[in-house]
Short mmCIF file of C-alpha atoms in Angstrom, two decimals:
data_model
loop_
_atom_site.label_atom_id
_atom_site.label_comp_id
_atom_site.label_asym_id
_atom_site.label_seq_id
_atom_site.Cartn_x
_atom_site.Cartn_y
_atom_site.Cartn_z
CA MET A 1061 -14.84 -3.32 21.01
CA PRO A 1062 -12.37 -0.74 19.46
CA PRO A 1063 -9.00 -1.41 18.86
CA SER A 1064 -6.23 -0.63 21.25
CA PRO A 1065 -4.00 1.96 20.62
CA VAL A 1066 -1.20 -0.26 20.47
CA ALA A 1067 -2.85 -2.00 17.61
CA SER A 1068 -4.04 1.48 15.93
CA PRO A 1069 -1.25 4.15 16.31
CA SER A 1070 -2.75 7.52 16.60
CA THR A 1071 -0.16 9.82 15.57
CA ALA A 1072 1.85 10.21 12.57
CA ALA A 1073 5.28 9.85 14.00
CA GLU A 1074 3.84 6.65 15.76
CA ARG A 1075 2.49 5.17 12.61
CA THR A 1076 5.73 5.79 10.87
CA ARG A 1077 7.89 4.41 13.47
CA GLN A 1078 5.46 1.10 13.37
CA LEU A 1079 5.61 1.27 9.54
CA ARG A 1080 9.65 1.02 9.90
CA LEU A 1081 9.40 -1.53 12.55
CA VAL A 1082 7.09 -3.86 10.43
CA ALA A 1083 9.39 -3.78 7.48
CA ALA A 1084 12.42 -4.25 9.48
CA SER A 1085 10.32 -7.24 10.91
CA GLY A 1086 9.47 -8.26 7.35
CA LEU A 1087 12.79 -8.01 6.08
CA LEU A 1088 14.74 -9.72 8.88
CA GLY A 1089 11.81 -12.49 9.48
CA THR A 1090 11.43 -13.11 5.66
CA ALA A 1091 15.30 -13.35 5.60
CA VAL A 1092 15.67 -15.83 8.39
CA GLU A 1093 12.79 -18.09 6.55
CA PHE A 1094 14.50 -17.84 3.40
CA TYR A 1095 18.17 -18.53 4.63
CA ASP A 1096 16.61 -21.84 6.05
CA PHE A 1097 14.73 -22.85 3.30
CA LEU A 1098 17.70 -21.85 0.65
CA VAL A 1099 20.47 -23.43 2.30
CA TYR A 1100 18.66 -26.94 2.33
CA GLY A 1101 18.71 -26.41 -1.63
CA THR A 1102 22.63 -25.11 -1.63
CA VAL A 1103 23.55 -28.26 0.48
CA ALA A 1104 21.28 -30.68 -1.28
CA ALA A 1105 23.24 -29.72 -4.47
CA LEU A 1106 26.50 -30.42 -2.81
CA VAL A 1107 26.41 -33.33 -0.57
CA PHE A 1108 22.75 -35.03 -0.03
CA GLY A 1109 22.95 -37.60 -2.82
CA GLU A 1110 25.83 -39.20 -1.31
CA LEU A 1111 24.55 -38.79 2.54
CA PHE A 1112 21.08 -39.90 2.12
CA PHE A 1113 20.95 -41.50 -1.27
CA PRO A 1114 23.99 -43.57 -1.52
CA GLY A 1115 24.78 -46.19 -3.68
CA ALA A 1116 22.72 -44.45 -6.61
CA ASP A 1117 24.53 -43.06 -9.81
CA PRO A 1118 25.38 -39.59 -8.94
CA ALA A 1119 22.85 -37.76 -11.16
CA VAL A 1120 20.21 -40.05 -9.93
CA GLY A 1121 21.36 -38.90 -6.29
CA THR A 1122 21.25 -35.40 -7.36
CA ILE A 1123 17.62 -35.79 -8.80
CA ALA A 1124 16.91 -37.65 -5.32
CA ALA A 1125 17.90 -34.88 -3.33
CA PHE A 1126 16.07 -32.44 -5.56
CA GLY A 1127 12.73 -34.49 -5.32
CA THR A 1128 13.02 -33.86 -1.12
CA PHE A 1129 13.84 -30.12 -2.12
CA ALA A 1130 10.33 -30.27 -4.39
CA ALA A 1131 8.56 -31.80 -1.19
CA GLY A 1132 8.90 -28.54 0.76
CA TYR A 1133 7.47 -26.70 -2.42
CA VAL A 1134 4.59 -29.28 -2.70
CA ALA A 1135 4.07 -28.00 1.27
CA ARG A 1136 4.00 -24.48 0.60
CA PRO A 1137 0.27 -24.20 -0.69
CA LEU A 1138 -0.71 -26.05 2.22
CA GLY A 1139 1.01 -23.63 4.90
CA GLY A 1140 -0.53 -20.55 2.81
CA VAL A 1141 -3.93 -22.12 3.42
CA LEU A 1142 -3.47 -23.16 6.95
CA PHE A 1143 -1.81 -20.04 8.19
CA GLY A 1144 -4.08 -17.70 5.68
CA HIS A 1145 -7.07 -19.36 7.60
CA PHE A 1146 -5.93 -18.50 10.86
CA GLY A 1147 -4.32 -15.29 10.03
CA ASP A 1148 -7.16 -14.11 8.53
CA ARG A 1149 -9.23 -15.14 11.55
CA LEU A 1150 -6.93 -14.84 14.50
CA GLY A 1151 -4.62 -12.11 13.16
CA ARG A 1152 -1.34 -11.99 11.04
CA LYS A 1153 1.14 -11.44 13.96
CA SER A 1154 0.68 -14.47 15.71
CA MET A 1155 0.92 -16.80 12.98
CA LEU A 1156 4.27 -14.88 11.81
CA LEU A 1157 5.90 -15.95 15.20
CA LEU A 1158 4.45 -19.48 14.85
CA THR A 1159 5.95 -19.76 11.20
CA MET A 1160 9.43 -18.51 12.14
CA GLY A 1161 9.80 -21.16 15.15
CA LEU A 1162 8.51 -24.13 12.97
CA MET A 1163 11.09 -23.14 10.01
CA GLY A 1164 13.87 -22.52 12.74
CA GLY A 1165 13.13 -25.74 14.74
CA ALA A 1166 12.85 -27.84 11.21
CA SER A 1167 16.23 -26.18 9.90
CA PHE A 1168 18.05 -27.07 13.35
CA LEU A 1169 16.59 -30.82 13.37
CA ILE A 1170 17.80 -31.15 9.87
CA GLY A 1171 21.47 -30.15 11.21
CA LEU A 1172 21.30 -32.86 14.07
CA LEU A 1173 19.72 -35.57 11.48
CA PRO A 1174 21.73 -38.80 11.26
CA THR A 1175 22.85 -40.01 7.57
CA TYR A 1176 21.76 -43.18 5.71
CA ASP A 1177 24.91 -44.81 6.97
CA THR A 1178 23.88 -44.47 10.36
CA ILE A 1179 19.76 -45.27 10.42
CA GLY A 1180 19.25 -46.53 6.83
CA VAL A 1181 16.18 -45.50 5.17
CA TRP A 1182 14.89 -43.66 8.02
CA ALA A 1183 17.26 -40.81 6.96
CA PRO A 1184 15.71 -39.66 3.76
CA VAL A 1185 12.29 -40.48 5.38
CA LEU A 1186 13.14 -37.93 8.32
CA LEU A 1187 14.60 -35.78 5.71
CA ILE A 1188 11.73 -35.34 3.63
CA ALA A 1189 9.46 -34.98 6.74
CA LEU A 1190 11.69 -32.12 8.05
CA ARG A 1191 11.79 -30.81 4.29
CA VAL A 1192 7.82 -30.56 4.50
CA VAL A 1193 7.43 -28.75 7.92
CA GLN A 1194 9.96 -25.94 6.48
CA GLY A 1195 7.31 -26.11 3.37
CA VAL A 1196 4.38 -25.37 5.37
CA ALA A 1197 6.14 -22.65 7.27
CA ILE A 1198 7.77 -20.51 4.59
CA GLY A 1199 4.16 -21.14 3.20
CA GLY A 1200 2.81 -18.91 5.98
CA GLU A 1201 5.49 -16.81 6.13
CA TRP A 1202 5.61 -14.63 3.01
CA GLY A 1203 1.78 -13.90 3.02
CA GLY A 1204 1.67 -12.56 6.40
CA ALA A 1205 4.89 -10.61 6.26
CA THR A 1206 3.99 -9.09 3.28
CA LEU A 1207 0.28 -8.00 3.82
CA MET A 1208 1.57 -6.83 7.01
CA VAL A 1209 3.89 -4.07 5.40
CA VAL A 1210 1.66 -3.35 2.83
CA GLU A 1211 -1.54 -2.78 5.26
CA HIS A 1212 0.83 -0.21 7.23
CA ALA A 1213 2.20 1.55 4.40
CA GLY A 1214 -1.10 3.39 3.64
CA GLU A 1215 -1.69 4.39 -0.07
CA ARG A 1216 1.04 5.88 -2.07
CA ARG A 1217 4.54 3.54 -1.58
CA ARG A 1218 2.95 0.44 -0.97
CA GLY A 1219 5.36 -1.25 -3.56
CA LEU A 1220 8.57 0.32 -2.25
CA TRP A 1221 7.96 -0.84 1.51
CA SER A 1222 6.75 -4.21 0.34
CA SER A 1223 10.01 -4.75 -1.24
CA PHE A 1224 11.77 -4.93 2.13
CA THR A 1225 10.10 -8.40 2.48
CA GLN A 1226 10.76 -9.40 -0.91
CA MET A 1227 14.22 -8.59 -0.27
CA GLY A 1228 14.44 -11.03 2.55
CA ALA A 1229 14.67 -13.67 -0.34
CA PRO A 1230 18.07 -12.56 -1.74
CA LEU A 1231 19.20 -11.63 1.66
CA GLY A 1232 18.50 -15.13 2.88
CA SER A 1233 20.39 -16.41 0.01
CA LEU A 1234 23.39 -14.50 0.59
CA LEU A 1235 23.49 -15.37 3.94
CA SER A 1236 23.04 -18.93 3.21
CA THR A 1237 25.43 -18.97 0.18
CA ALA A 1238 27.97 -16.91 2.51
CA VAL A 1239 27.92 -19.59 5.32
CA VAL A 1240 27.93 -22.61 2.62
CA ALA A 1241 31.03 -20.99 0.97
CA TYR A 1242 32.85 -20.74 4.35
CA VAL A 1243 32.14 -24.34 5.19
CA VAL A 1244 32.87 -25.82 1.59
CA THR A 1245 36.80 -24.47 2.24
CA LEU A 1246 37.00 -27.44 4.84
CA PRO A 1247 38.40 -30.58 3.44
CA LYS A 1248 35.88 -32.63 1.84
CA ASP A 1249 35.88 -35.67 4.14
CA ASP A 1250 35.44 -32.93 7.00
CA PHE A 1251 32.48 -31.13 5.13
CA ALA A 1252 30.74 -34.65 4.08
CA ALA A 1253 31.01 -35.37 7.97
CA TRP A 1254 29.88 -32.91 9.57
CA GLY A 1255 30.60 -29.30 7.91
CA TRP A 1256 27.38 -29.70 6.07
CA ARG A 1257 25.34 -29.50 9.37
CA VAL A 1258 26.84 -26.04 10.41
CA PRO A 1259 24.53 -23.78 7.97
CA PHE A 1260 21.26 -25.38 9.53
CA LEU A 1261 22.44 -25.10 13.22
CA PHE A 1262 23.41 -21.62 12.83
CA SER A 1263 19.82 -20.74 12.23
CA VAL A 1264 19.01 -21.05 15.70
CA ALA A 1265 20.91 -17.83 16.25
CA LEU A 1266 19.14 -16.12 13.29
CA LEU A 1267 15.96 -17.42 14.60
CA GLY A 1268 16.34 -15.34 18.01
CA VAL A 1269 17.35 -12.47 16.31
CA GLY A 1270 13.87 -12.73 13.98
CA LEU A 1271 11.75 -13.44 17.17
CA PHE A 1272 13.27 -10.59 18.83
CA VAL A 1273 12.01 -7.93 16.23
CA ARG A 1274 8.84 -9.79 15.18
CA LEU A 1275 7.70 -9.51 19.01
CA LYS A 1276 7.86 -5.72 18.61
CA VAL A 1277 5.36 -5.28 16.09
CA VAL A 1278 1.79 -4.35 16.30
CA GLU A 1279 -1.39 -5.97 14.60
CA SER A 1280 -2.24 -4.74 11.02
CA PRO A 1281 -4.42 -1.85 11.46
CA LEU A 1282 -6.44 -2.67 8.72
CA PHE A 1283 -7.31 -6.31 10.35
CA ALA A 1284 -8.12 -4.68 13.51
CA GLU A 1285 -10.75 -2.85 11.70
CA VAL A 1286 -12.07 -6.13 10.57
CA LYS A 1287 -12.10 -7.77 14.36
CA LYS A 1288 -13.61 -4.41 15.65
CA ASP A 1289 -16.66 -4.69 12.95
CA ARG A 1290 -16.93 -8.53 13.29
CA ALA A 1291 -16.35 -8.68 9.76
CA GLU A 1292 -13.77 -11.48 9.50
CA SER A 1293 -14.69 -14.49 7.00
CA ARG A 1294 -15.08 -17.84 9.03
CA LEU A 1295 -13.81 -19.93 6.04
CA PRO A 1296 -11.56 -17.75 3.90
CA ILE A 1297 -10.45 -20.53 1.93
CA LEU A 1298 -14.15 -21.11 0.41
CA ASP A 1299 -14.59 -17.07 0.09
CA VAL A 1300 -11.53 -17.35 -2.04
CA LEU A 1301 -12.29 -20.32 -4.08
CA ARG A 1302 -15.71 -19.20 -4.77
CA ASN A 1303 -13.90 -16.87 -7.40
CA PRO A 1304 -10.99 -18.77 -8.20
CA ARG A 1305 -9.73 -16.18 -11.07
CA PRO A 1306 -7.59 -13.87 -8.88
CA VAL A 1307 -5.79 -16.87 -7.17
CA LEU A 1308 -5.08 -18.61 -10.64
CA LEU A 1309 -3.98 -15.01 -11.91
CA ALA A 1310 -1.83 -14.76 -8.77
CA CYS A 1311 0.01 -17.70 -9.49
CA GLY A 1312 0.26 -17.58 -12.95
CA VAL A 1313 2.04 -14.07 -12.59
CA GLY A 1314 4.64 -15.31 -10.22
CA ILE A 1315 5.66 -18.41 -11.98
CA GLY A 1316 8.46 -16.86 -14.05
CA ALA A 1317 10.25 -15.40 -11.04
CA PHE A 1318 10.32 -18.51 -9.24
CA THR A 1319 11.21 -20.53 -12.21
CA ALA A 1320 14.16 -18.46 -12.73
CA GLN A 1321 15.12 -18.36 -8.99
CA SER A 1322 14.95 -22.00 -8.45
CA LEU A 1323 17.28 -22.68 -11.91
CA LEU A 1324 19.56 -19.85 -11.46
CA THR A 1325 20.44 -20.56 -7.74
CA SER A 1326 19.81 -23.91 -6.19
CA TYR A 1327 20.03 -25.88 -9.49
CA MET A 1328 22.95 -23.68 -10.95
CA ILE A 1329 25.09 -25.23 -8.16
CA ALA A 1330 24.41 -28.76 -9.39
CA TYR A 1331 24.81 -27.99 -12.90
CA ALA A 1332 28.02 -25.45 -13.03
CA THR A 1333 29.94 -27.74 -10.52
CA GLY A 1334 29.02 -30.74 -12.64
CA ILE A 1335 30.41 -29.08 -15.97
CA GLY A 1336 33.84 -28.12 -13.93
CA TYR A 1337 33.31 -25.25 -11.97
CA ALA A 1338 34.80 -25.36 -8.37
CA ARG A 1339 32.25 -24.72 -5.86
CA PRO A 1340 33.76 -21.45 -4.20
CA GLN A 1341 33.35 -20.05 -7.97
CA VAL A 1342 29.65 -20.82 -8.05
CA LEU A 1343 28.83 -19.82 -4.53
CA ASN A 1344 30.91 -16.39 -5.23
CA ALA A 1345 28.53 -15.65 -8.45
CA LEU A 1346 25.54 -16.38 -6.45
CA THR A 1347 26.74 -14.00 -3.72
CA VAL A 1348 27.41 -11.20 -6.12
CA SER A 1349 23.75 -11.90 -7.91
CA ALA A 1350 22.06 -11.39 -4.39
CA CYS A 1351 23.98 -8.19 -3.99
CA VAL A 1352 22.67 -7.06 -6.77
CA ALA A 1353 19.27 -8.03 -6.39
CA LEU A 1354 19.18 -6.28 -2.81
CA VAL A 1355 19.45 -3.10 -5.18
CA VAL A 1356 17.32 -4.14 -8.15
CA LEU A 1357 14.32 -5.15 -5.93
CA PRO A 1358 13.49 -1.56 -4.26
CA CYS A 1359 14.37 -0.02 -7.23
CA ALA A 1360 11.76 -2.36 -9.30
CA SER A 1361 9.24 -1.78 -6.39
CA ALA A 1362 9.41 1.86 -6.51
CA LEU A 1363 9.12 2.11 -10.25
CA SER A 1364 5.97 0.18 -9.72
CA ASP A 1365 4.41 2.90 -7.74
CA LYS A 1366 5.08 5.39 -10.36
CA VAL A 1367 4.20 3.42 -13.46
CA GLY A 1368 2.12 0.18 -12.20
CA ARG A 1369 2.92 -3.19 -11.38
CA ARG A 1370 1.89 -4.81 -14.51
CA PRO A 1371 4.72 -2.87 -16.59
CA VAL A 1372 7.52 -3.55 -14.46
CA VAL A 1373 6.63 -7.39 -14.13
CA LEU A 1374 6.25 -7.53 -18.01
CA ALA A 1375 9.85 -5.81 -18.31
CA GLY A 1376 11.26 -8.40 -16.30
CA ALA A 1377 9.75 -11.57 -18.05
CA ILE A 1378 10.53 -10.11 -21.37
CA ALA A 1379 14.31 -9.85 -20.10
CA SER A 1380 14.34 -13.22 -18.74
CA ALA A 1381 13.40 -14.75 -21.70
CA ALA A 1382 15.67 -13.03 -24.04
CA LEU A 1383 18.63 -13.65 -21.80
CA ALA A 1384 17.93 -17.15 -21.03
CA PHE A 1385 19.91 -18.83 -24.00
CA PRO A 1386 22.76 -16.10 -23.85
CA VAL A 1387 23.03 -16.82 -19.78
CA LEU A 1388 23.28 -20.37 -20.48
CA ALA A 1389 26.08 -19.72 -22.89
CA LEU A 1390 27.97 -17.86 -20.63
CA VAL A 1391 27.71 -20.45 -18.20
CA ASP A 1392 28.75 -23.17 -20.58
CA SER A 1393 31.93 -21.09 -21.21
CA LYS A 1394 33.34 -22.31 -18.07
CA SER A 1395 34.87 -18.92 -17.30
CA PRO A 1396 34.13 -17.89 -13.47
CA GLY A 1397 34.11 -14.12 -14.67
CA LEU A 1398 31.42 -14.85 -17.33
CA LEU A 1399 29.45 -17.26 -14.68
CA ILE A 1400 29.05 -14.05 -12.34
CA LEU A 1401 27.79 -11.99 -15.45
CA ALA A 1402 25.37 -14.78 -16.23
CA VAL A 1403 23.58 -15.26 -12.61
CA VAL A 1404 23.68 -11.38 -12.41
CA LEU A 1405 22.06 -10.88 -15.87
CA GLY A 1406 19.72 -13.60 -15.31
CA HIS A 1407 18.67 -13.58 -11.35
CA GLY A 1408 19.97 -10.53 -10.00
CA ILE A 1409 18.46 -7.94 -12.75
CA ALA A 1410 16.00 -9.86 -14.83
CA GLN A 1411 14.25 -12.19 -12.08
CA SER A 1412 14.38 -9.42 -9.36
CA THR A 1413 12.72 -7.08 -11.72
CA MET A 1414 9.63 -9.74 -11.99
CA TYR A 1415 9.91 -10.42 -8.43
CA GLY A 1416 10.07 -6.77 -6.83
CA PRO A 1417 6.22 -6.02 -7.65
CA LEU A 1418 4.92 -9.23 -6.49
CA GLY A 1419 4.24 -8.30 -2.80
CA ALA A 1420 2.15 -5.52 -3.52
CA LEU A 1421 0.43 -6.87 -6.72
CA LEU A 1422 -0.87 -10.09 -5.13
CA THR A 1423 -1.61 -8.48 -1.90
CA GLU A 1424 -4.08 -6.05 -3.46
CA MET A 1425 -5.67 -8.45 -5.65
CA PHE A 1426 -7.72 -9.46 -2.10
CA GLY A 1427 -10.01 -8.05 0.13
CA THR A 1428 -8.83 -7.79 3.91
CA LYS A 1429 -10.96 -10.08 5.16
CA VAL A 1430 -9.02 -13.14 2.82
CA ARG A 1431 -5.93 -11.31 2.01
CA TYR A 1432 -3.72 -13.68 3.98
CA THR A 1433 -5.48 -16.69 2.38
CA GLY A 1434 -5.63 -15.55 -1.01
CA ALA A 1435 -2.55 -13.82 -1.41
CA SER A 1436 -0.42 -16.67 0.44
CA LEU A 1437 -2.45 -19.18 -1.85
CA GLY A 1438 -1.71 -17.36 -5.34
CA TYR A 1439 2.40 -17.08 -4.15
CA GLN A 1440 2.94 -20.48 -2.94
CA GLY A 1441 0.78 -21.72 -6.20
CA ALA A 1442 3.18 -19.91 -8.13
CA THR A 1443 6.38 -21.39 -6.39
CA LEU A 1444 5.03 -24.90 -6.29
CA VAL A 1445 4.51 -24.63 -10.21
CA GLY A 1446 7.36 -22.56 -11.02
CA ALA A 1447 10.10 -23.63 -8.58
CA GLY A 1448 8.94 -26.84 -6.67
CA PHE A 1449 9.88 -29.10 -9.87
CA SER A 1450 12.14 -27.13 -12.35
CA PRO A 1451 15.41 -28.28 -10.71
CA MET A 1452 14.32 -31.65 -10.94
CA ILE A 1453 13.14 -31.79 -14.21
CA ALA A 1454 16.33 -29.73 -15.43
CA GLY A 1455 18.47 -32.39 -13.69
CA SER A 1456 16.59 -35.08 -15.70
CA LEU A 1457 16.58 -33.28 -18.91
CA VAL A 1458 20.24 -32.42 -18.80
CA ALA A 1459 21.42 -35.71 -17.79
CA GLY A 1460 19.32 -37.31 -20.69
CA SER A 1461 20.70 -34.77 -23.34
CA GLY A 1462 23.95 -33.71 -21.86
CA SER A 1463 23.27 -29.93 -23.28
CA SER A 1464 21.99 -26.89 -21.32
CA THR A 1465 19.34 -26.20 -23.69
CA PRO A 1466 16.60 -27.92 -21.22
CA VAL A 1467 17.38 -25.00 -18.67
CA ALA A 1468 17.08 -22.15 -21.30
CA LEU A 1469 13.59 -23.57 -22.35
CA LEU A 1470 12.21 -23.60 -18.79
CA LEU A 1471 13.57 -20.35 -18.31
CA CYS A 1472 11.55 -18.91 -21.51
CA GLY A 1473 8.42 -21.00 -20.53
CA GLY A 1474 8.18 -19.61 -16.94
CA ALA A 1475 8.70 -16.26 -18.46
CA ALA A 1476 6.32 -16.60 -21.22
CA VAL A 1477 3.59 -17.65 -18.50
CA THR A 1478 4.39 -14.59 -16.50
CA ALA A 1479 4.18 -12.26 -19.49
CA VAL A 1480 0.77 -13.62 -20.96
CA THR A 1481 -0.89 -13.72 -17.15
CA VAL A 1482 0.28 -10.14 -16.62
CA CYS A 1483 -1.69 -9.02 -19.33
CA PHE A 1484 -4.87 -10.13 -17.65
CA VAL A 1485 -4.43 -8.44 -14.56
CA ARG A 1486 -5.96 -5.26 -13.68
CA GLU A 1487 -3.46 -2.53 -12.73
CA THR A 1488 -3.74 -2.31 -9.01
CA HIS A 1489 -1.08 0.18 -7.62
CA ARG A 1490 -3.78 3.37 -7.27
CA GLY A 1491 -6.81 1.50 -5.47
CA THR A 1492 -7.59 1.35 -1.97
CA LEU A 1493 -6.89 -1.34 0.61
CA ASP A 1494 -9.15 0.31 2.93
CA ASP A 1495 -11.94 -2.38 1.82
CA SER A 1496 -12.87 -4.09 4.95
CA ALA A 1497 -16.51 -2.75 4.94
CA ALA A 1498 -16.73 -1.43 1.44
CA ARG A 1499 -15.93 -4.51 -0.48
CA PRO A 1500 -16.81 -8.39 -0.87
CA SER A 1501 -14.81 -10.72 0.91
CA VAL A 1502 -13.31 -11.62 -2.81
CA PRO A 1503 -12.44 -9.30 -5.63
CA ARG A 1504 -15.54 -9.02 -7.79
CA THR A 1505 -15.00 -10.05 -11.35
CA GLU A 1506 -14.69 -6.49 -12.74
CA GLU A 1507 -11.70 -6.04 -10.23
CA ILE A 1508 -9.30 -8.09 -12.12
CA SER A 1509 -10.77 -7.69 -15.65
CA ALA A 1510 -9.41 -9.74 -18.76
#
């Protein structure tokens, strides 16, 4: 059965309009998802320890709160596999609508959740359960949103167009930081009693906007061709795992970006407030950094269309490692201005340079029949290793040593993994995505050479 005109726009003007709509959908949808996911990390650093894990030492309470933070990251690969399977079998668009609904619903319920003082141990249990739902949802979001843009974008500027989805992360961070910055101006007792709930409840409004835009998006033209030829994979995860090399490389190349993201955003709130910064000062630094990232991400992604994905990612990894100790020294100065400079250098510039090209790079590493599953599994594996446990490990090491050195070493370690891995990834920026019939369901070994 041939694809419908809606699923496969026939004119150049229609294709351009759809590409812009898909890019806007990727940006807004991913921003909503990351807003919901990241607002948890921000609020966890500020108040979850005392509300859901009372009676513990403050440092232990913070570590426990970040343990629930990690639970969301553990669930992300599961979401990548689950939604990747059905996205490769049934279509990208329907899965993206479902992931957004799950994320928005879980966030809204967190905003209504009773605390430990009200329902006892069930409070942290339900918090962890909802956090897992968030993780499953965002695990399926990124892969679908990114490959929808890349598969609509053609061959010349996949990096630039995919950056719209990548920009959803700092935009979501900017939104979450701005909302939390507003509610933390409340008196401390009011913030602990009800103010922390506002950012979660606000997610319903963002969910409505995101769904409205996403409903207007048409299915990927490459996936439409796969369905027309009845060439889709029956079990995409098995096809991907028959040759695990691309997934392992995709995971390794993203670890540095996610280590830097988690340590210089969510964990930085807990660390900086712990050494004497006021909460608004830390949130202001994160806001400025997110604004810088919104500029750096498309620039790095566009540059990757010209010189290749590998050189740009490698440059970001080297910068992240080189800046790790200076960034923490600036934070330890206890100067609000130097704190802003530190977060901008480490996150807004170095991390964004690593992160920008990943959308195009990871999707280009897999064939159309398994692209949703493969790219999602690699990406979410990187988030689990790089971001899921970094704040908890950093909190434990800093509490034991009283020094910021462990944070800098974690940043260097993540960047080193990315720098080494990218050397084993074949350059993909000039390759073709029109591979539904010509290529096997997983990349051949020679497609990603050592």
